[in-house]
Tab-separated table of C-alpha atoms and ligand atoms in Angstrom:
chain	number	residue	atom	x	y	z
A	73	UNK	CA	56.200	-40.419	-4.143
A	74	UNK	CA	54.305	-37.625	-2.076
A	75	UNK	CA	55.775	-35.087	-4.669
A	76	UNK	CA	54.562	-37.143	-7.509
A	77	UNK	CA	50.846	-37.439	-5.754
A	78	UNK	CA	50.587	-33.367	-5.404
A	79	UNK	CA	50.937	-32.894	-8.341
A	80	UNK	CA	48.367	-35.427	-9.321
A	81	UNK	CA	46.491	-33.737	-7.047
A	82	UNK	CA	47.247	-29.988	-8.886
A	83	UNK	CA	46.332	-31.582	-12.503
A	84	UNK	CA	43.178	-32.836	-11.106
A	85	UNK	CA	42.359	-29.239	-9.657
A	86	UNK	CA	42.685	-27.633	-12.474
A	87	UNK	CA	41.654	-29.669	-15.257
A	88	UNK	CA	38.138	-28.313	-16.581
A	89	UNK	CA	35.877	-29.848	-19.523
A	90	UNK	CA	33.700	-28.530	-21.791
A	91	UNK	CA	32.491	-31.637	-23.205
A	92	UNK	CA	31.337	-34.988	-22.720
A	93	UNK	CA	34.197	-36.562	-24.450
A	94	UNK	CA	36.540	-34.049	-22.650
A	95	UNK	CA	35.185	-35.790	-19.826
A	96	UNK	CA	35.719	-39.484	-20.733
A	97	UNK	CA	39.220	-38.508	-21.252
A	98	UNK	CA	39.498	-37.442	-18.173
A	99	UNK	CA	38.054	-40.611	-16.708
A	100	UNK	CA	40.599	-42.551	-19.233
A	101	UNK	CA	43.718	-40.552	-18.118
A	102	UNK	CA	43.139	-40.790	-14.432
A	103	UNK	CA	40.494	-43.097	-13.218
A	104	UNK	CA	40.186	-46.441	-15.926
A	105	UNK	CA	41.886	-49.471	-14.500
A	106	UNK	CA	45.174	-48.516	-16.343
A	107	UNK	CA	45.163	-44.490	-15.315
A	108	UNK	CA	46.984	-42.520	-13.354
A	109	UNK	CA	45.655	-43.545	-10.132
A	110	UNK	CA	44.980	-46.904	-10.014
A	111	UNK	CA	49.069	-46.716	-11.355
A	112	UNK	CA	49.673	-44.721	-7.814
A	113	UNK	CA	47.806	-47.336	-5.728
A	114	UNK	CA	50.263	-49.845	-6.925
A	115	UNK	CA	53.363	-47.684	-6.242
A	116	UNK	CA	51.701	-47.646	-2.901
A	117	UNK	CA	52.214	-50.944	-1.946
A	118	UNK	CA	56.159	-50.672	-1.962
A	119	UNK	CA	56.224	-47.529	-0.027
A	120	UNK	CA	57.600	-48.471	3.290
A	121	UNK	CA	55.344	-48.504	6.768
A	122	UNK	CA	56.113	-44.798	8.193
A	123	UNK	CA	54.412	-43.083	4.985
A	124	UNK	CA	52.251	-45.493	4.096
A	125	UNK	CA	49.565	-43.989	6.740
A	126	UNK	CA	49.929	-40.705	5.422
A	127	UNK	CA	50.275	-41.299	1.842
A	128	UNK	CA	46.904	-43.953	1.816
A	129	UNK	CA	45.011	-41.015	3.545
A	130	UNK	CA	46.002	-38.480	0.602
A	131	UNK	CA	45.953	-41.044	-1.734
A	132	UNK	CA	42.118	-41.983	-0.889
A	133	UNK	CA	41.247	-38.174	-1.012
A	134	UNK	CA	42.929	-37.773	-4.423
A	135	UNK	CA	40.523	-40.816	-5.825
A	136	UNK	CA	37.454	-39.194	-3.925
A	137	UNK	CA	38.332	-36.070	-5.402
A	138	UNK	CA	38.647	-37.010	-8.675
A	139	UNK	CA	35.150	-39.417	-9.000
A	140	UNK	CA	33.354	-36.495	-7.565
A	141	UNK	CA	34.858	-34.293	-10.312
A	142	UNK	CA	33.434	-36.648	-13.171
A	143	UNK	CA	29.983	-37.377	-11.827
A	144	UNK	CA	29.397	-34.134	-11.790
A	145	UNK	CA	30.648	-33.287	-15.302
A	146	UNK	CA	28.503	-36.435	-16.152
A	147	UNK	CA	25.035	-35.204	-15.009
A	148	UNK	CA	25.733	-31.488	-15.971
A	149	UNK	CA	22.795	-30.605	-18.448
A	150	UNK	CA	24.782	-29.135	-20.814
A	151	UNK	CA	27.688	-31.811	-21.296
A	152	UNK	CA	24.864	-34.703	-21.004
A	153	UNK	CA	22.957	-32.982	-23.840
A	154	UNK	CA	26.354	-32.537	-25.698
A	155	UNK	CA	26.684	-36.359	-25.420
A	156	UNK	CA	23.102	-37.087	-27.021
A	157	UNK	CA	24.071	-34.974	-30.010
A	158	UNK	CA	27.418	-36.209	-30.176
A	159	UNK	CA	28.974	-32.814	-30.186
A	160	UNK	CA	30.091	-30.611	-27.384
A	161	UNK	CA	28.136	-27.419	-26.321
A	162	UNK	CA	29.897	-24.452	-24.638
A	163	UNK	CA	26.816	-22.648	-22.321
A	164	UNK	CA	23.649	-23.530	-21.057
A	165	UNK	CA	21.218	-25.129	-23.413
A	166	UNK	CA	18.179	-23.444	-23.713
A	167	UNK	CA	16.061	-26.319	-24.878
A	168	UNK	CA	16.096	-28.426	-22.105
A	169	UNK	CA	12.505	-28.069	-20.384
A	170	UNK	CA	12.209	-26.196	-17.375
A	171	UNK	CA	11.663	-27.758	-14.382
A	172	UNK	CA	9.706	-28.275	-12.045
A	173	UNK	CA	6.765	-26.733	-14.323
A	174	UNK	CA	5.094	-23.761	-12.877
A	175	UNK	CA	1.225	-23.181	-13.867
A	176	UNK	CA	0.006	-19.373	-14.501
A	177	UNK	CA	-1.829	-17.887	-12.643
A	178	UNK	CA	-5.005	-15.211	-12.737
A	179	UNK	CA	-4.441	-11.844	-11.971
A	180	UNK	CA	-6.544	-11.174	-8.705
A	181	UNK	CA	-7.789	-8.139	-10.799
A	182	UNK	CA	-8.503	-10.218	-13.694
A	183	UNK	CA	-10.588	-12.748	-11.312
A	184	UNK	CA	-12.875	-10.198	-9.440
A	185	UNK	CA	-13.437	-8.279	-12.537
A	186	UNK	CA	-14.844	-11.235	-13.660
A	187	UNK	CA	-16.606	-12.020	-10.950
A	188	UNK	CA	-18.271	-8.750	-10.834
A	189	UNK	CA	-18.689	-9.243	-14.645
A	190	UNK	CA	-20.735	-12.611	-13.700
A	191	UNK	CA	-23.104	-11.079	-11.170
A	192	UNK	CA	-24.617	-8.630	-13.199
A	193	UNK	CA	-24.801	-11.380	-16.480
A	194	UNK	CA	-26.912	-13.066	-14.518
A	195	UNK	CA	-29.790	-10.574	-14.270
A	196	UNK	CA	-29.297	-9.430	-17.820
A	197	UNK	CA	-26.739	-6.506	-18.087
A	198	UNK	CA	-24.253	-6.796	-21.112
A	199	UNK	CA	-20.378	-5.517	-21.085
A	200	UNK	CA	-19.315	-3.387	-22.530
A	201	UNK	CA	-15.778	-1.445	-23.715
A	202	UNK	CA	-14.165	1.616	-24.602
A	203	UNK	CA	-10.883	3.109	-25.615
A	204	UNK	CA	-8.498	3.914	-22.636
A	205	UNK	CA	-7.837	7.593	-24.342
A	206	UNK	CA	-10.586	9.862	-24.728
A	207	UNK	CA	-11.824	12.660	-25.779
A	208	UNK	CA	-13.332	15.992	-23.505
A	209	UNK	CA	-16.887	15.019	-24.535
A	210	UNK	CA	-16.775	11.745	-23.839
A	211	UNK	CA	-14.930	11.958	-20.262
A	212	UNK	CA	-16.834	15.005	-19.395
A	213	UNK	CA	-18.733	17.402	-21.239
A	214	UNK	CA	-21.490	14.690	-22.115
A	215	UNK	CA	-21.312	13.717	-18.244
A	216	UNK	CA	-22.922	17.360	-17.204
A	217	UNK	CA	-19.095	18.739	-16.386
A	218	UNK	CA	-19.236	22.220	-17.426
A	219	UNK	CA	-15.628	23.575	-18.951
A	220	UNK	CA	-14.325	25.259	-16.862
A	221	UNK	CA	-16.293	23.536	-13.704
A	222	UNK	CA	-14.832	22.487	-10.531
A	223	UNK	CA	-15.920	19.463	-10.566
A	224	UNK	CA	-13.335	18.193	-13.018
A	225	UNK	CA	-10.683	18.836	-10.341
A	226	UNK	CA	-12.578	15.733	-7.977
A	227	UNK	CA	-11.000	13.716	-10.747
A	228	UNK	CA	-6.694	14.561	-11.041
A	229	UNK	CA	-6.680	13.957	-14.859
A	230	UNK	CA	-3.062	12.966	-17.608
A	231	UNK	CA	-4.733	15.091	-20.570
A	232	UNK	CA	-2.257	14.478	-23.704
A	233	UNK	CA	-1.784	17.386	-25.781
A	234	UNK	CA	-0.616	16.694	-29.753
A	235	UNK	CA	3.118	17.868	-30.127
A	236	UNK	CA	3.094	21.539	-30.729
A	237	UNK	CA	0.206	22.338	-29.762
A	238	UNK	CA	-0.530	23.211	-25.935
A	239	UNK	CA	-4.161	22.503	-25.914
A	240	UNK	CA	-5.145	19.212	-24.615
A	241	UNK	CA	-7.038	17.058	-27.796
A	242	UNK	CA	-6.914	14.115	-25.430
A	243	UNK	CA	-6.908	12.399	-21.685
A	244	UNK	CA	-6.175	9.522	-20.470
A	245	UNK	CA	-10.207	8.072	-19.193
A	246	UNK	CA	-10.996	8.916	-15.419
A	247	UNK	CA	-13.355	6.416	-15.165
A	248	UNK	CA	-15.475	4.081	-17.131
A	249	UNK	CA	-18.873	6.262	-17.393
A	250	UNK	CA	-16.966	7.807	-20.572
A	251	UNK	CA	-18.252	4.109	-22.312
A	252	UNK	CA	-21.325	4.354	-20.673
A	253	UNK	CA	-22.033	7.604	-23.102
A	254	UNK	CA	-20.661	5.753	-25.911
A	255	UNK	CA	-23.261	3.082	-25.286
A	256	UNK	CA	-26.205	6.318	-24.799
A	257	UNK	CA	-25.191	7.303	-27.780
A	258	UNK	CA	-25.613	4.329	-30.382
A	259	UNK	CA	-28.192	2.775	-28.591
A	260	UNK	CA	-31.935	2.594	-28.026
A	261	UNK	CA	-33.274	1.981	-24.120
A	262	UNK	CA	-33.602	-0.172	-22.423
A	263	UNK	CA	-29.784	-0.178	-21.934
A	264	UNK	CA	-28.372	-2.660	-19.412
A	265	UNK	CA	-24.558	-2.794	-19.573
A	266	UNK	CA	-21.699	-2.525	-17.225
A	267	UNK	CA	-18.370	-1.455	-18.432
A	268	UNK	CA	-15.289	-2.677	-16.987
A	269	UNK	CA	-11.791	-1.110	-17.811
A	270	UNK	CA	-8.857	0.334	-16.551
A	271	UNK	CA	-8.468	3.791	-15.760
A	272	UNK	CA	-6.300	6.728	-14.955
A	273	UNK	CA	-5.357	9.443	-12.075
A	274	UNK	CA	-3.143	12.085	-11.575
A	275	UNK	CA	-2.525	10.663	-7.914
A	276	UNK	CA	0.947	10.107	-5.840
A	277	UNK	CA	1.142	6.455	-5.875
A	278	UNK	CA	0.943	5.016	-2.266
A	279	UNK	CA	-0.763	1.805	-0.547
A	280	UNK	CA	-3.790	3.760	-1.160
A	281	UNK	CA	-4.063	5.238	-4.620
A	282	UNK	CA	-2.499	4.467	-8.136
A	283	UNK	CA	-1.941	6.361	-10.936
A	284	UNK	CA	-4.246	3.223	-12.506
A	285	UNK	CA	-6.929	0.897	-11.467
A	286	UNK	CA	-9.852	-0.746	-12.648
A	287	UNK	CA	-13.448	0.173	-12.489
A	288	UNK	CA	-16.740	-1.587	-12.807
A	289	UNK	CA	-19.541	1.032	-14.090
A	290	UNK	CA	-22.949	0.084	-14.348
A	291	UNK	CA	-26.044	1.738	-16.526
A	292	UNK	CA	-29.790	0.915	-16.367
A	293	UNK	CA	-31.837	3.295	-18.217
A	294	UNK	CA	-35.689	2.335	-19.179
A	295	UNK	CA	-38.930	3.957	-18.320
A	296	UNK	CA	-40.198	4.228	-15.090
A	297	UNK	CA	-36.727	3.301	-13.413
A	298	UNK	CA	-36.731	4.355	-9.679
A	299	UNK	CA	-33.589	4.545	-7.175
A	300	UNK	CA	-35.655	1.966	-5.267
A	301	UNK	CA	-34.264	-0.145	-8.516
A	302	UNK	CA	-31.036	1.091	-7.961
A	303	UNK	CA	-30.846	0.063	-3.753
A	304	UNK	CA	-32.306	-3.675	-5.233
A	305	UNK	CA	-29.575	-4.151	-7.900
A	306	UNK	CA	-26.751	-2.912	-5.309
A	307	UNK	CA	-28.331	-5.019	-2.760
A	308	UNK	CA	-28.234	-7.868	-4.438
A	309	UNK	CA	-24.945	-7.053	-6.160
A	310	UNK	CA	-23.195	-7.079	-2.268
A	311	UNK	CA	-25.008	-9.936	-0.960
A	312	UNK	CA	-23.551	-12.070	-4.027
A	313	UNK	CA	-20.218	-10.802	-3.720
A	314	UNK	CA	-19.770	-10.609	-0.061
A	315	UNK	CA	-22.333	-12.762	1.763
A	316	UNK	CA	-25.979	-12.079	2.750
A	317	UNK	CA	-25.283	-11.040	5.819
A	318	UNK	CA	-23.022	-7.967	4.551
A	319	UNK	CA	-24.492	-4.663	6.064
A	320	UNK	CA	-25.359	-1.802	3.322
A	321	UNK	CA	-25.984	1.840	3.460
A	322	UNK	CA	-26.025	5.127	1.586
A	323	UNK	CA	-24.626	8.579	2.346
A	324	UNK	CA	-26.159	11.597	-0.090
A	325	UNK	CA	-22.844	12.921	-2.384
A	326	UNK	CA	-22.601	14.530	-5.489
A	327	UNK	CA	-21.444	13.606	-9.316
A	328	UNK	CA	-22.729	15.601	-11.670
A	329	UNK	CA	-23.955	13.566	-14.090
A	330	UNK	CA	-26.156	11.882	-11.008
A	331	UNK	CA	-28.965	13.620	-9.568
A	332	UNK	CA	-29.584	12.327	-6.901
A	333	UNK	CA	-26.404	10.943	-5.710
A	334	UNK	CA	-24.837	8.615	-2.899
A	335	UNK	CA	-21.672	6.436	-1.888
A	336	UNK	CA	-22.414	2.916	-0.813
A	337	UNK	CA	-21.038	1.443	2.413
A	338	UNK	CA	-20.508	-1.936	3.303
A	339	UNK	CA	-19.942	-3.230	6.700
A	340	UNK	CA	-16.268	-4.095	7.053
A	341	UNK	CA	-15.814	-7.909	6.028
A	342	UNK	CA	-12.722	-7.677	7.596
A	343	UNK	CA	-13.554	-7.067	11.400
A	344	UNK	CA	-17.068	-7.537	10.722
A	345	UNK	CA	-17.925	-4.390	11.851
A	346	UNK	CA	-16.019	-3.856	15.067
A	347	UNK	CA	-13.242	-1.729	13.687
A	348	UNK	CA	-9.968	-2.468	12.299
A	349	UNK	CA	-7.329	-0.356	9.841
A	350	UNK	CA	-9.008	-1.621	6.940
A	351	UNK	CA	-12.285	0.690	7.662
A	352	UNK	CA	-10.066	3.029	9.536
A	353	UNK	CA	-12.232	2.084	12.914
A	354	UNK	CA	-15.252	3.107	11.663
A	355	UNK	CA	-17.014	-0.358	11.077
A	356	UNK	CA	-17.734	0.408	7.463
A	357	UNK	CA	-16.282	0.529	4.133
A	358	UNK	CA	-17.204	2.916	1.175
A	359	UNK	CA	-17.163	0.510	-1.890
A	360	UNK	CA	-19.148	2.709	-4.666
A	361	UNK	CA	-20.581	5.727	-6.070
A	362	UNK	CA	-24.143	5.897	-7.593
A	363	UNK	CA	-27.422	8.334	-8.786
A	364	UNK	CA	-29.901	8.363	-10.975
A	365	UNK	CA	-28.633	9.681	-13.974
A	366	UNK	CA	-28.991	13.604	-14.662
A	367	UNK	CA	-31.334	14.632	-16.967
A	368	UNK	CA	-28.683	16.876	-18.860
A	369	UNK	CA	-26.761	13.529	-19.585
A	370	UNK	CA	-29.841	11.882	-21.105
A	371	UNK	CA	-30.082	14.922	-23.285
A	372	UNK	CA	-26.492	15.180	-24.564
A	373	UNK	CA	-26.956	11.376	-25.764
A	374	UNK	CA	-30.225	12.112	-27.363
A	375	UNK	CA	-32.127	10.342	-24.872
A	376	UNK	CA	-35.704	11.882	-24.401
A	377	UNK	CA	-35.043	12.589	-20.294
A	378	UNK	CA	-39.460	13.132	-20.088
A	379	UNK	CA	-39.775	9.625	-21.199
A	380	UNK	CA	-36.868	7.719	-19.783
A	381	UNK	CA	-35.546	7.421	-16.384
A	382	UNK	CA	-31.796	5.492	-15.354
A	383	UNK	CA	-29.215	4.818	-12.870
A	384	UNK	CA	-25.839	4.419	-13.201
A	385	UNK	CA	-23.219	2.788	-9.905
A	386	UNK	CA	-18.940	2.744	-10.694
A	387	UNK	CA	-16.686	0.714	-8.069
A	388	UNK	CA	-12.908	0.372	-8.114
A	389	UNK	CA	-12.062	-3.344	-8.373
A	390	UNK	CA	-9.029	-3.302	-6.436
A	391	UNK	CA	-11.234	-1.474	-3.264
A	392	UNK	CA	-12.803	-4.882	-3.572
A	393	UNK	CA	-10.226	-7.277	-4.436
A	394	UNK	CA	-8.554	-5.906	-1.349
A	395	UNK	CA	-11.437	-6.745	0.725
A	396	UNK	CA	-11.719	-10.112	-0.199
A	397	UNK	CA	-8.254	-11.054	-0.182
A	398	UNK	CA	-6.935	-9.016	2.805
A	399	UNK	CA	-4.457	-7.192	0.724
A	400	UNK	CA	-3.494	-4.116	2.638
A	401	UNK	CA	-0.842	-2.313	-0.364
A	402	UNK	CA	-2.499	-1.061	-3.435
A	403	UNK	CA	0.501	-1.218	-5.176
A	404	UNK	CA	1.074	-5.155	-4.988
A	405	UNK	CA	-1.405	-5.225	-7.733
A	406	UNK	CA	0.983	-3.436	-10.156
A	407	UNK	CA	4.651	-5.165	-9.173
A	408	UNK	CA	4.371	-8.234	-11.216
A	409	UNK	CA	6.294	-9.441	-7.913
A	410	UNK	CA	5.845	-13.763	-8.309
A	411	UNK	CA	5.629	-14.381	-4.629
A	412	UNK	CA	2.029	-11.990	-4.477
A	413	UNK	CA	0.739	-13.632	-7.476
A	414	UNK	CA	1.441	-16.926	-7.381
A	415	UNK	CA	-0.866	-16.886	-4.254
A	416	UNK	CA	-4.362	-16.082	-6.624
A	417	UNK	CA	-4.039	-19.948	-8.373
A	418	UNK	CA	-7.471	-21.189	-7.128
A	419	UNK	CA	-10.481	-18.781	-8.429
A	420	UNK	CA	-12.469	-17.271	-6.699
B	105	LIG	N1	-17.744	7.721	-12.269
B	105	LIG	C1	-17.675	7.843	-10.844
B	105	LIG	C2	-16.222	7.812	-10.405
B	105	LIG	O1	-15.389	7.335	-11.121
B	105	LIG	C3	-18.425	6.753	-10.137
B	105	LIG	C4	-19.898	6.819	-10.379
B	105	LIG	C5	-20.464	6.168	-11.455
B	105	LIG	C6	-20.717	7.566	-9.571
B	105	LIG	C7	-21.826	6.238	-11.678
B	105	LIG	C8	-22.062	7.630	-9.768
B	105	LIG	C9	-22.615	6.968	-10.825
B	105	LIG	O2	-15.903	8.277	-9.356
């Protein structure tokens, strides 16, 4: 009888199923009241005293074995769904809902863009938009960059030259101050607008710099406009954003389509101001660039610069999404990696 049983035992190894009904018949051959091993249970009881104890201990296994084998056929998806449509189904089925359901979630560019976006609604500025390829003019020459001037260099640019010809036609936007002479251009001051967008550099991609990231340019141009307009609007900008009791202060630089210029520090939210990695020790972070807005820019839009006066700000929003978060790779933004995003599901 222990030959007959290992064999049993091989059948039931090997024996697959594709379908539900495969499956029944599998439950009909060896485990229904007249099957195969309720037949060797009964052929048990005449086996004499010396095997019995190690026949019932295979014998038990075999039945284990075998149940296990069909409830788990039974609550496969793809045989169960086989059984509801009455036919059998040879692979996954890619109907059947995922589960458990996993909600979306914002892009922590997306949500401090936006944020950004809603601090400057509030005290009037529209948005506005621009194509992510420009031309020269656009990028530069209306921005007071000379051909030719060293100044384009502070900005490593992907020009994109038309095939055959070697001369760049086009480039990839540096920043977002390209819309903001779009926007000089069609329309009358007072202008109030910001202009988010994504933009590109001809940078080595580390957990500092990207080839892309996003800005958030600003433009106020009316009469009379004074950079004591500009510290207000910054001021308040920060104290939204970060907290009132974020420190502020300005270094002179240069752009040249600001005259004059500065950077923007704020304290370091981080450490607070005592020094961390984050603001490299030194207490502060720079967060933005901003002027009033050269005269030779008003004049390239055909803006009269002896009437009207403006200023103009640009920030990178992933500077300041990795303030606020504590994100200390640049490149997590770009990786699409689940684990990083999943953590943004609450705004802001
Ligand atoms: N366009 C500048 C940049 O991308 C930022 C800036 C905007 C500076 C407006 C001054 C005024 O670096």
């Amino acid at each position: 009888m222990e030959e007959k049983v290992k064999k049993v035992i091989g059948d039931i190894e090997q024996h697959a199923v594709t379908t539900a009904e495969e499956a029944e018949q599998f439950r009909l051959k060896f485990l229904s009241k007249k099957g195969i091993i309720p037949a060797l249970f009964e052929e048990f009881k005449s086996v004499d005293a010396e095997q019995r104890r190690k026949l019932g201990k295979i014998l038990n296994e075999l039945k284990t074995a075998a149940e296990a084998k069909f409830t788990a056929w039974n609550t496969q998806a793809p045989l169960q769904a086989g059984k509801q449509e009455g036919k059998g189904v040879s692979g996954p089925d890619l109907t059947l809902p995922p589960y458990p359901f996993e909600l979306g979630s914002r892009h922590p560019v997306s949500i401090v863009k936006r944020r950004i976006t809603e601090i400057f609604e509030k005290i009037g500025y529209t948005v506005s938009e621009g194509p992510d390829i420009e031309d020269d003019w656009h990028n530069f020459g209306a921005l007071n960059f000379p051909a030719d001037h060293p100044a384009r260099d502070m900005q490593d640019t992907f020009f994109i030259s038309p095939p055959g010809n070697p001369h760049p036609a086009h480039l990839l936007r540096t920043h977002t101050s390209s819309v903001q002479v779009r926007v000089m251009e069609g329309q009358k001051p007072p202008i109030r607008t910001i202009s988010p967008g994504r933009v590109y550099r001809n940078e080595t991609i580390s957990a500092r710099a990207h080839c892309q990231f996003h800005q958030v340019e600003g433009l106020y141009i009316d009469k009379g406009v004074s950079f004591a307009d500009l510290k207000q609007t910054l001021y308040y900008f920060v104290h939204e954003l970060f907290g009132k009791k974020t420190g502020i202060r300005f270094r002179p630089s240069y752009f040249p389509f600001t005259e004059p210029s500065a950077e923007m520090d704020i304290s370091c939210i981080i450490c607070g101001g005592d020094g961390c990695n984050i603001c490299k020790h030194s207490g502060w972070v720079e967060i933005l660039g901003c002027g009033m807005v050269h005269p030779n820019v008003l004049d390239n839009c055909k803006i009269d610069s002896l009437l009207y006066t403006g200023f103009a700000f640009g920030t990178g929003v992933e500077r300041i999404a990795m303030m606020l978060y504590g994100i200390k790779d640049l490149r997590l933004f770009y990786e699409n990696d689940i684990r990083f995003l999943s953590q943004f599901r609450p705004a802001l």
